[in-house]
């Protein structure tokens, strides 16, 4: 959500307007709905910014026609927002939410022309937001709920007592992340072995964030980085550091086939400067391009022709090895693998752990390995933790493996060549 989407701190005039519109409703019975229009700026870009100034009154007018005098529809303090106030003792919140969604799913007349207006709803009800002391607080809570609705692609979200606090924590986390780039991040590495020889043939680089005495794992911060532009500089730093380390290990071992797998998110794949940055990092480090595994998750496999798919094609043309991580049992993903330049797939640990227990699952994973082999695609079993798994994985046709059995993620200093 852009900064302009959230309600600003109310001015004196806005505070007075909100208070006057809600004065007749006892605070414990007050409900607020914030309607966020055109959150991506689609209409503004297509129709011009002057159109946006006419959009808000048009939507407000359509809602007034729908509701009459109750609930109260106010155009609000921002170009992209309309506020709806109602008394929960007189209007059921679920009904208000449903009626709003129904009306906003239909076209709205703007200057004599009909348009569909993309909208998200943030709903704050005093009885559910115990931290809200007045109507102003409820408006802020409804803004926090809209933010969550946009992030989750939900039509509407109800605010809770901690909605504003969670939003403040998100702001603090992204600020902390921005400060940490280039100073507090480090990489750990997990070995990947050739199953036929059990020899270490490569590594996956894994991001870590040092905060005081605490070492944070990607699950603690990557979502925040992914929802902002911070994943781009973090990812660029990680790639440069990983290839620098790979170059050292290749020189020490004399093995120029030793590879490094680096994770890339969907947001990184649409970064127009990514391919050039990868090319520059390869040139600076001196490692062969084929030893750079570009690792993307199954859910980030993109339809042919999209910007992200084009990036994968360009990285393949650069000579990098394209690797799909966390592959599940979805054969839709295999279709994308045929259409895109995939050379390696990693089978998710949740499947690997069950191949010796659940016979139907073993058959499915075996079929994935067989199909991959027929396409010349290498297969990596993730999360291998015991010796009794190794023979089963070989029998299924896996070519490579990684997991605690072969080594836990660790700093570069813990590996010898």
Coordinates of C-alpha atoms in Angstrom, one line a residue:
X1 CA 0.0 0.0 0.0
X2 CA 1.4 3.4 -0.9
X3 CA 1.8 6.1 1.8
X4 CA -1.1 8.1 0.3
X5 CA -3.5 5.2 0.8
X6 CA -3.5 5.3 4.6
X7 CA -5.3 8.1 6.3
X8 CA -3.0 10.9 7.4
X9 CA -2.9 12.1 10.9
X10 CA -6.2 14.0 11.0
X11 CA -6.0 17.8 10.8
X12 CA -8.0 19.9 13.2
X13 CA -10.7 20.2 10.5
X14 CA -10.7 16.5 9.8
X15 CA -10.9 15.7 13.5
X16 CA -13.9 18.1 13.9
X17 CA -15.5 16.6 10.8
X18 CA -15.2 13.0 12.1
X19 CA -16.3 13.9 15.6
X20 CA -19.4 15.8 14.3
X21 CA -20.4 12.9 12.1
X22 CA -20.1 10.4 14.9
X23 CA -21.3 12.5 17.8
X24 CA -24.8 10.9 17.9
X25 CA -23.3 7.3 18.1
X26 CA -22.1 6.1 21.5
X27 CA -18.4 5.1 21.1
X28 CA -18.9 1.4 22.1
X29 CA -21.5 1.1 19.3
X30 CA -19.4 2.9 16.6
X31 CA -18.3 1.1 13.5
X32 CA -16.1 2.5 10.8
X33 CA -15.4 1.3 7.2
X34 CA -12.6 2.8 5.2
X35 CA -13.0 2.3 1.5
X36 CA -9.7 2.4 -0.4
X37 CA -10.2 3.1 -4.1
X38 CA -7.8 2.4 -7.0
X39 CA -5.0 1.2 -4.6
X40 CA -2.5 0.4 -7.4
X41 CA -3.1 3.6 -9.3
X42 CA -4.5 1.8 -12.3
X43 CA -7.3 4.3 -13.0
X44 CA -5.1 7.3 -12.2
X45 CA -2.5 6.2 -14.7
X46 CA -5.0 5.2 -17.4
X47 CA -7.4 8.2 -17.0
X48 CA -5.2 10.9 -15.5
X49 CA -4.9 12.4 -12.0
X50 CA -7.8 14.8 -12.6
X51 CA -10.0 11.8 -12.9
X52 CA -9.1 10.7 -9.4
X53 CA -10.4 14.0 -7.9
X54 CA -13.8 13.1 -9.4
X55 CA -13.6 9.5 -8.5
X56 CA -14.1 9.9 -4.7
X57 CA -17.3 12.0 -4.8
X58 CA -18.7 9.6 -7.4
X59 CA -18.1 6.6 -5.2
X60 CA -19.4 8.4 -2.2
X61 CA -22.6 9.4 -4.1
X62 CA -23.1 5.8 -5.2
X63 CA -22.9 4.6 -1.6
X64 CA -25.2 7.3 -0.3
X65 CA -27.8 6.1 -2.9
X66 CA -27.3 2.6 -1.6
X67 CA -27.6 3.4 2.1
X68 CA -29.5 6.7 2.4
X69 CA -28.7 8.6 5.6
X70 CA -27.6 5.6 7.5
X71 CA -24.8 4.5 7.5
X72 CA -23.1 7.9 7.1
X73 CA -20.9 8.2 4.0
X74 CA -18.1 10.8 4.1
X75 CA -15.6 11.5 1.4
X76 CA -12.8 11.6 3.9
X77 CA -9.5 13.3 4.1
X78 CA -7.6 11.7 1.2
X79 CA -8.3 11.4 -2.6
X80 CA -8.4 7.6 -2.5
X81 CA -10.6 7.2 0.6
X82 CA -14.2 7.2 1.6
X83 CA -15.3 6.7 5.2
X84 CA -18.5 5.1 6.3
X85 CA -19.7 5.4 9.9
X86 CA -22.5 3.3 11.4
X87 CA -24.2 2.4 14.7
X88 CA -23.7 -1.4 15.3
X89 CA -26.9 -1.3 17.5
X90 CA -28.9 -0.3 14.4
X91 CA -26.9 -1.8 11.5
X92 CA -25.4 -5.3 11.6
X93 CA -21.7 -5.1 10.7
X94 CA -21.8 -8.2 8.5
X95 CA -24.8 -6.7 6.6
X96 CA -23.0 -3.3 6.1
X97 CA -19.9 -5.1 4.9
X98 CA -21.8 -7.3 2.5
X99 CA -23.9 -4.4 1.1
X100 CA -20.7 -2.3 0.6
X101 CA -18.9 -5.2 -1.2
X102 CA -22.0 -5.8 -3.4
X103 CA -22.4 -2.2 -4.4
X104 CA -18.6 -1.8 -5.1
X105 CA -18.6 -4.9 -7.2
X106 CA -20.7 -3.0 -9.7
X107 CA -19.8 -0.1 -11.9
X108 CA -19.9 3.5 -10.7
X109 CA -20.8 6.5 -12.9
X110 CA -18.0 9.1 -13.2
X111 CA -18.7 12.1 -15.4
X112 CA -21.4 10.2 -17.3
X113 CA -19.2 7.1 -18.0
X114 CA -19.3 3.8 -16.1
X115 CA -16.2 2.4 -14.5
X116 CA -15.4 -0.6 -12.3
X117 CA -13.5 0.9 -9.3
X118 CA -11.0 -1.5 -7.6
X119 CA -11.6 -1.2 -3.8
X120 CA -10.5 -2.7 -0.5
X121 CA -12.4 -2.4 2.8
X122 CA -10.9 -1.9 6.2
X123 CA -13.5 -2.3 9.0
X124 CA -13.0 -1.2 12.6
X125 CA -15.7 -1.8 15.3
X126 CA -15.3 -0.3 18.7
X127 CA -16.2 -3.4 20.6
X128 CA -13.5 -5.4 18.6
X129 CA -10.8 -2.7 18.8
X130 CA -10.4 -2.2 22.6
X131 CA -7.4 0.0 22.1
X132 CA -9.4 2.6 20.3
X133 CA -10.4 5.5 22.6
X134 CA -12.4 7.5 20.1
X135 CA -13.6 7.8 16.5
X136 CA -10.1 9.0 15.4
X137 CA -8.5 5.9 16.7
X138 CA -11.1 3.7 14.9
X139 CA -10.3 5.5 11.6
X140 CA -6.7 4.7 12.1
X141 CA -7.5 1.1 12.9
X142 CA -9.6 0.9 9.7
X143 CA -6.6 2.1 7.8
X144 CA -4.5 -0.6 9.3
X145 CA -7.2 -3.1 8.3
X146 CA -7.1 -1.8 4.7
X147 CA -3.4 -2.3 4.6
X148 CA -3.8 -5.9 5.6
X149 CA -6.5 -6.4 3.0
X150 CA -4.3 -5.2 0.2
X151 CA -1.4 -7.3 1.4
X152 CA -3.5 -10.4 1.6
X153 CA -5.6 -9.6 -1.5
X154 CA -8.8 -9.9 0.6
X155 CA -11.8 -7.9 -0.3
X156 CA -12.1 -6.7 3.3
X157 CA -10.4 -7.2 6.7
X158 CA -11.7 -6.5 10.2
X159 CA -9.4 -4.6 12.6
X160 CA -8.4 -6.1 15.9
X161 CA -7.1 -4.6 19.1
X162 CA -3.5 -4.9 17.9
X163 CA -3.9 -3.9 14.2
X164 CA -2.2 -0.5 14.7
X165 CA 0.5 -2.0 16.8
X166 CA 1.3 -4.6 14.2
X167 CA 1.5 -1.9 11.6
X168 CA 3.9 0.1 13.7
X169 CA 6.0 -3.0 14.2
X170 CA 6.1 -3.5 10.4
X171 CA 7.3 0.0 9.9
X172 CA 10.0 -0.5 12.6
X173 CA 11.1 -3.8 11.1
X174 CA 11.5 -2.4 7.6
X175 CA 13.4 0.6 9.0
X176 CA 15.7 -1.8 10.9
X177 CA 16.1 -3.9 7.8
X178 CA 17.2 -0.9 5.7
X179 CA 19.8 0.0 8.3
X180 CA 21.2 -3.5 8.3
X181 CA 22.0 -3.9 4.6
X182 CA 25.7 -4.3 4.2
X183 CA 26.6 -4.4 7.9
X184 CA 24.4 -6.8 9.9
X185 CA 23.6 -9.4 7.3
X186 CA 25.7 -12.6 6.8
X187 CA 25.5 -15.8 4.8
X188 CA 25.5 -19.4 6.0
X189 CA 26.0 -22.2 3.6
X190 CA 24.6 -25.7 3.4
X191 CA 26.3 -28.4 1.4
X192 CA 24.7 -30.2 -1.6
X193 CA 26.0 -33.7 -2.4
X194 CA 26.0 -35.9 -5.5
X195 CA 24.0 -39.0 -4.3
X196 CA 26.0 -41.4 -6.4
X197 CA 29.3 -40.5 -4.7
X198 CA 28.1 -38.6 -1.6
X199 CA 30.7 -36.0 -2.5
X200 CA 30.1 -32.4 -1.8
X201 CA 29.5 -30.6 -5.1
X202 CA 28.0 -27.3 -4.2
X203 CA 26.3 -25.2 -1.6
X204 CA 23.1 -23.2 -1.0
X205 CA 23.6 -19.7 0.4
X206 CA 21.2 -18.8 3.2
X207 CA 20.7 -15.3 4.5
X208 CA 21.1 -14.5 8.2
X209 CA 20.5 -11.3 10.1
X210 CA 22.5 -10.5 13.3
X211 CA 20.5 -8.3 15.7
X212 CA 22.5 -7.9 18.9
X213 CA 23.2 -11.4 20.2
X214 CA 20.3 -12.9 18.2
X215 CA 20.8 -14.5 14.8
X216 CA 17.6 -14.2 12.9
X217 CA 16.5 -16.7 10.2
X218 CA 14.9 -15.7 6.9
X219 CA 11.4 -16.6 8.2
X220 CA 11.8 -13.8 10.7
X221 CA 12.3 -11.0 8.2
X222 CA 12.0 -12.0 4.5
X223 CA 8.2 -11.4 4.4
X224 CA 8.8 -7.8 5.5
X225 CA 11.6 -7.4 2.9
X226 CA 9.5 -9.0 0.2
X227 CA 6.5 -6.6 0.7
X228 CA 8.9 -3.6 0.3
X229 CA 11.6 -2.8 -2.2
X230 CA 14.2 -3.9 0.4
X231 CA 14.4 -7.4 -0.9
X232 CA 16.2 -6.0 -4.0
X233 CA 19.3 -4.4 -2.3
X234 CA 19.4 -7.3 0.3
X235 CA 19.3 -9.8 -2.6
X236 CA 22.0 -8.0 -4.5
X237 CA 24.2 -7.9 -1.5
X238 CA 23.6 -11.7 -0.9
X239 CA 24.5 -12.6 -4.5
X240 CA 27.7 -10.6 -4.5
X241 CA 28.8 -12.1 -1.2
X242 CA 27.9 -15.7 -2.2
X243 CA 29.8 -15.5 -5.5
X244 CA 32.8 -14.0 -3.8
X245 CA 32.8 -16.9 -1.4
X246 CA 32.3 -19.4 -4.2
X247 CA 35.3 -17.9 -6.0
X248 CA 37.5 -18.5 -2.9
X249 CA 36.4 -22.1 -2.5
X250 CA 36.9 -22.8 -6.2
X251 CA 40.5 -21.5 -6.0
X252 CA 41.2 -23.4 -2.8
X253 CA 39.8 -26.7 -4.1
X254 CA 40.9 -26.4 -7.7
X255 CA 37.3 -27.4 -8.6
X256 CA 35.7 -24.9 -11.0
X257 CA 32.5 -27.0 -11.2
X258 CA 31.7 -26.3 -7.5
X259 CA 28.4 -24.4 -7.6
X260 CA 26.5 -21.9 -5.4
X261 CA 22.7 -21.9 -5.3
X262 CA 21.3 -18.4 -4.6
X263 CA 17.6 -17.8 -3.8
X264 CA 15.7 -15.2 -5.8
X265 CA 12.2 -14.0 -5.0
X266 CA 9.4 -13.1 -7.4
X267 CA 10.0 -9.4 -6.6
X268 CA 13.7 -9.7 -7.5
X269 CA 12.9 -11.4 -10.8
X270 CA 11.0 -8.3 -12.0
X271 CA 13.9 -6.0 -11.0
X272 CA 15.0 -4.7 -14.4
X273 CA 18.6 -4.4 -13.2
X274 CA 18.9 -8.0 -11.9
X275 CA 20.4 -9.6 -15.0
X276 CA 23.1 -7.0 -15.3
X277 CA 23.9 -7.2 -11.6
X278 CA 24.2 -11.0 -11.9
X279 CA 26.5 -10.6 -15.0
X280 CA 28.6 -8.0 -13.1
X281 CA 28.9 -10.3 -10.0
X282 CA 30.0 -13.2 -12.2
X283 CA 32.6 -11.1 -14.0
X284 CA 33.9 -9.6 -10.7
X285 CA 34.2 -13.0 -8.9
X286 CA 35.5 -14.9 -12.0
X287 CA 33.3 -17.9 -11.4
X288 CA 31.9 -19.8 -14.4
X289 CA 28.3 -18.8 -15.0
X290 CA 27.1 -22.4 -15.0
X291 CA 28.1 -22.7 -11.3
X292 CA 25.6 -20.0 -10.4
X293 CA 22.3 -21.7 -9.6
X294 CA 19.4 -19.3 -9.7
X295 CA 17.0 -20.7 -7.3
X296 CA 13.3 -19.8 -7.4
X297 CA 10.4 -21.5 -5.6
X298 CA 7.6 -23.4 -7.3
X299 CA 5.0 -20.7 -6.4
X300 CA 7.2 -18.2 -8.2
X301 CA 7.2 -20.1 -11.5
X302 CA 5.7 -17.6 -13.8
X303 CA 3.6 -17.9 -17.0
X304 CA 5.6 -17.7 -20.2
X305 CA 5.9 -14.2 -21.5
X306 CA 5.7 -12.4 -18.1
X307 CA 8.6 -10.1 -17.1
X308 CA 9.8 -12.6 -14.5
X309 CA 9.8 -15.4 -17.1
X310 CA 11.8 -13.1 -19.4
X311 CA 14.3 -12.6 -16.6
X312 CA 14.8 -16.4 -16.2
X313 CA 15.4 -16.7 -20.0
X314 CA 18.0 -13.9 -19.8
X315 CA 19.7 -15.5 -16.9
X316 CA 19.7 -18.8 -18.7
X317 CA 21.2 -17.1 -21.7
X318 CA 23.9 -15.7 -19.4
X319 CA 24.8 -19.3 -18.7
X320 CA 23.3 -19.6 -15.2
X321 CA 21.7 -22.8 -14.0
X322 CA 17.9 -22.3 -13.3
X323 CA 16.8 -24.3 -10.2
X324 CA 13.2 -24.7 -8.9
X325 CA 13.0 -25.0 -5.1
X326 CA 10.3 -26.6 -2.9
X327 CA 8.7 -28.5 -5.7
X328 CA 5.6 -30.3 -4.5
X329 CA 3.3 -32.8 -6.2
X330 CA 1.8 -30.2 -8.5
X331 CA 2.2 -31.2 -12.2
X332 CA 1.2 -27.7 -13.2
X333 CA 4.7 -26.7 -12.1
X334 CA 6.2 -29.4 -14.3
X335 CA 4.4 -27.8 -17.3
X336 CA 6.2 -24.5 -16.5
X337 CA 9.4 -26.4 -16.2
X338 CA 9.0 -27.6 -19.8
X339 CA 8.2 -24.1 -21.0
X340 CA 11.1 -22.4 -19.1
X341 CA 14.8 -23.1 -19.0
X342 CA 14.8 -25.2 -15.8
X343 CA 17.8 -27.5 -15.3
X344 CA 17.4 -28.5 -11.6
X345 CA 14.4 -29.2 -9.3
X346 CA 14.5 -29.5 -5.5
X347 CA 11.9 -31.8 -4.0
X348 CA 10.4 -30.3 -0.8
X349 CA 11.5 -31.9 2.5
X350 CA 7.8 -32.6 3.4
X351 CA 7.7 -35.1 0.6
X352 CA 11.2 -36.5 1.0
X353 CA 10.5 -37.3 4.6
X354 CA 7.5 -39.5 3.6
X355 CA 8.8 -41.3 0.6
X356 CA 9.6 -44.4 2.6
X357 CA 6.3 -44.4 4.5
X358 CA 3.5 -43.4 2.2
X359 CA 3.5 -45.6 -0.9
X360 CA 1.3 -43.4 -3.2
X361 CA 3.5 -40.5 -2.4
X362 CA 6.6 -42.6 -3.2
X363 CA 5.0 -43.3 -6.6
X364 CA 4.3 -39.7 -7.3
X365 CA 7.8 -38.5 -6.3
X366 CA 9.3 -41.3 -8.4
X367 CA 7.2 -40.1 -11.4
X368 CA 8.5 -36.6 -10.9
X369 CA 12.1 -37.9 -10.8
X370 CA 11.5 -40.0 -13.9
X371 CA 10.0 -37.1 -15.8
X372 CA 12.8 -34.8 -14.7
X373 CA 15.4 -37.3 -15.9
X374 CA 13.7 -37.6 -19.3
X375 CA 14.0 -33.8 -19.6
X376 CA 17.6 -33.8 -18.5
X377 CA 16.7 -32.1 -15.3
X378 CA 18.7 -32.8 -12.1
X379 CA 16.8 -33.6 -8.9
X380 CA 17.8 -32.6 -5.4
X381 CA 16.2 -34.2 -2.3
X382 CA 15.8 -31.6 0.5
X383 CA 15.8 -32.2 4.2
X384 CA 17.7 -35.6 4.2
X385 CA 18.4 -36.4 7.8
X386 CA 19.1 -40.2 8.1
X387 CA 21.1 -42.9 6.4
X388 CA 18.0 -45.1 5.7
X389 CA 16.7 -42.4 3.4
X390 CA 19.7 -42.4 1.1
X391 CA 19.1 -45.8 -0.6
X392 CA 15.4 -45.0 -1.1
X393 CA 16.2 -41.7 -2.7
X394 CA 18.8 -43.3 -5.0
X395 CA 16.2 -45.9 -6.0
X396 CA 13.7 -43.2 -6.8
X397 CA 16.2 -41.6 -9.2
X398 CA 17.4 -38.5 -7.2
X399 CA 20.7 -37.2 -8.4
X400 CA 21.6 -34.9 -5.5
X401 CA 20.6 -34.3 -1.9
X402 CA 21.0 -31.8 0.9
X403 CA 20.1 -31.9 4.6
X404 CA 21.4 -32.2 8.1
X405 CA 22.9 -35.7 7.2
X406 CA 25.4 -34.0 4.9
X407 CA 25.8 -30.8 6.9
X408 CA 23.8 -28.0 8.6
X409 CA 23.9 -24.4 7.4
X410 CA 27.1 -22.8 8.8
X411 CA 29.4 -19.9 8.3
X412 CA 32.0 -20.2 5.5
X413 CA 34.8 -20.5 8.1
X414 CA 33.5 -24.0 9.2
X415 CA 34.1 -25.5 5.8
X416 CA 37.5 -26.9 4.7
X417 CA 38.9 -27.5 1.2

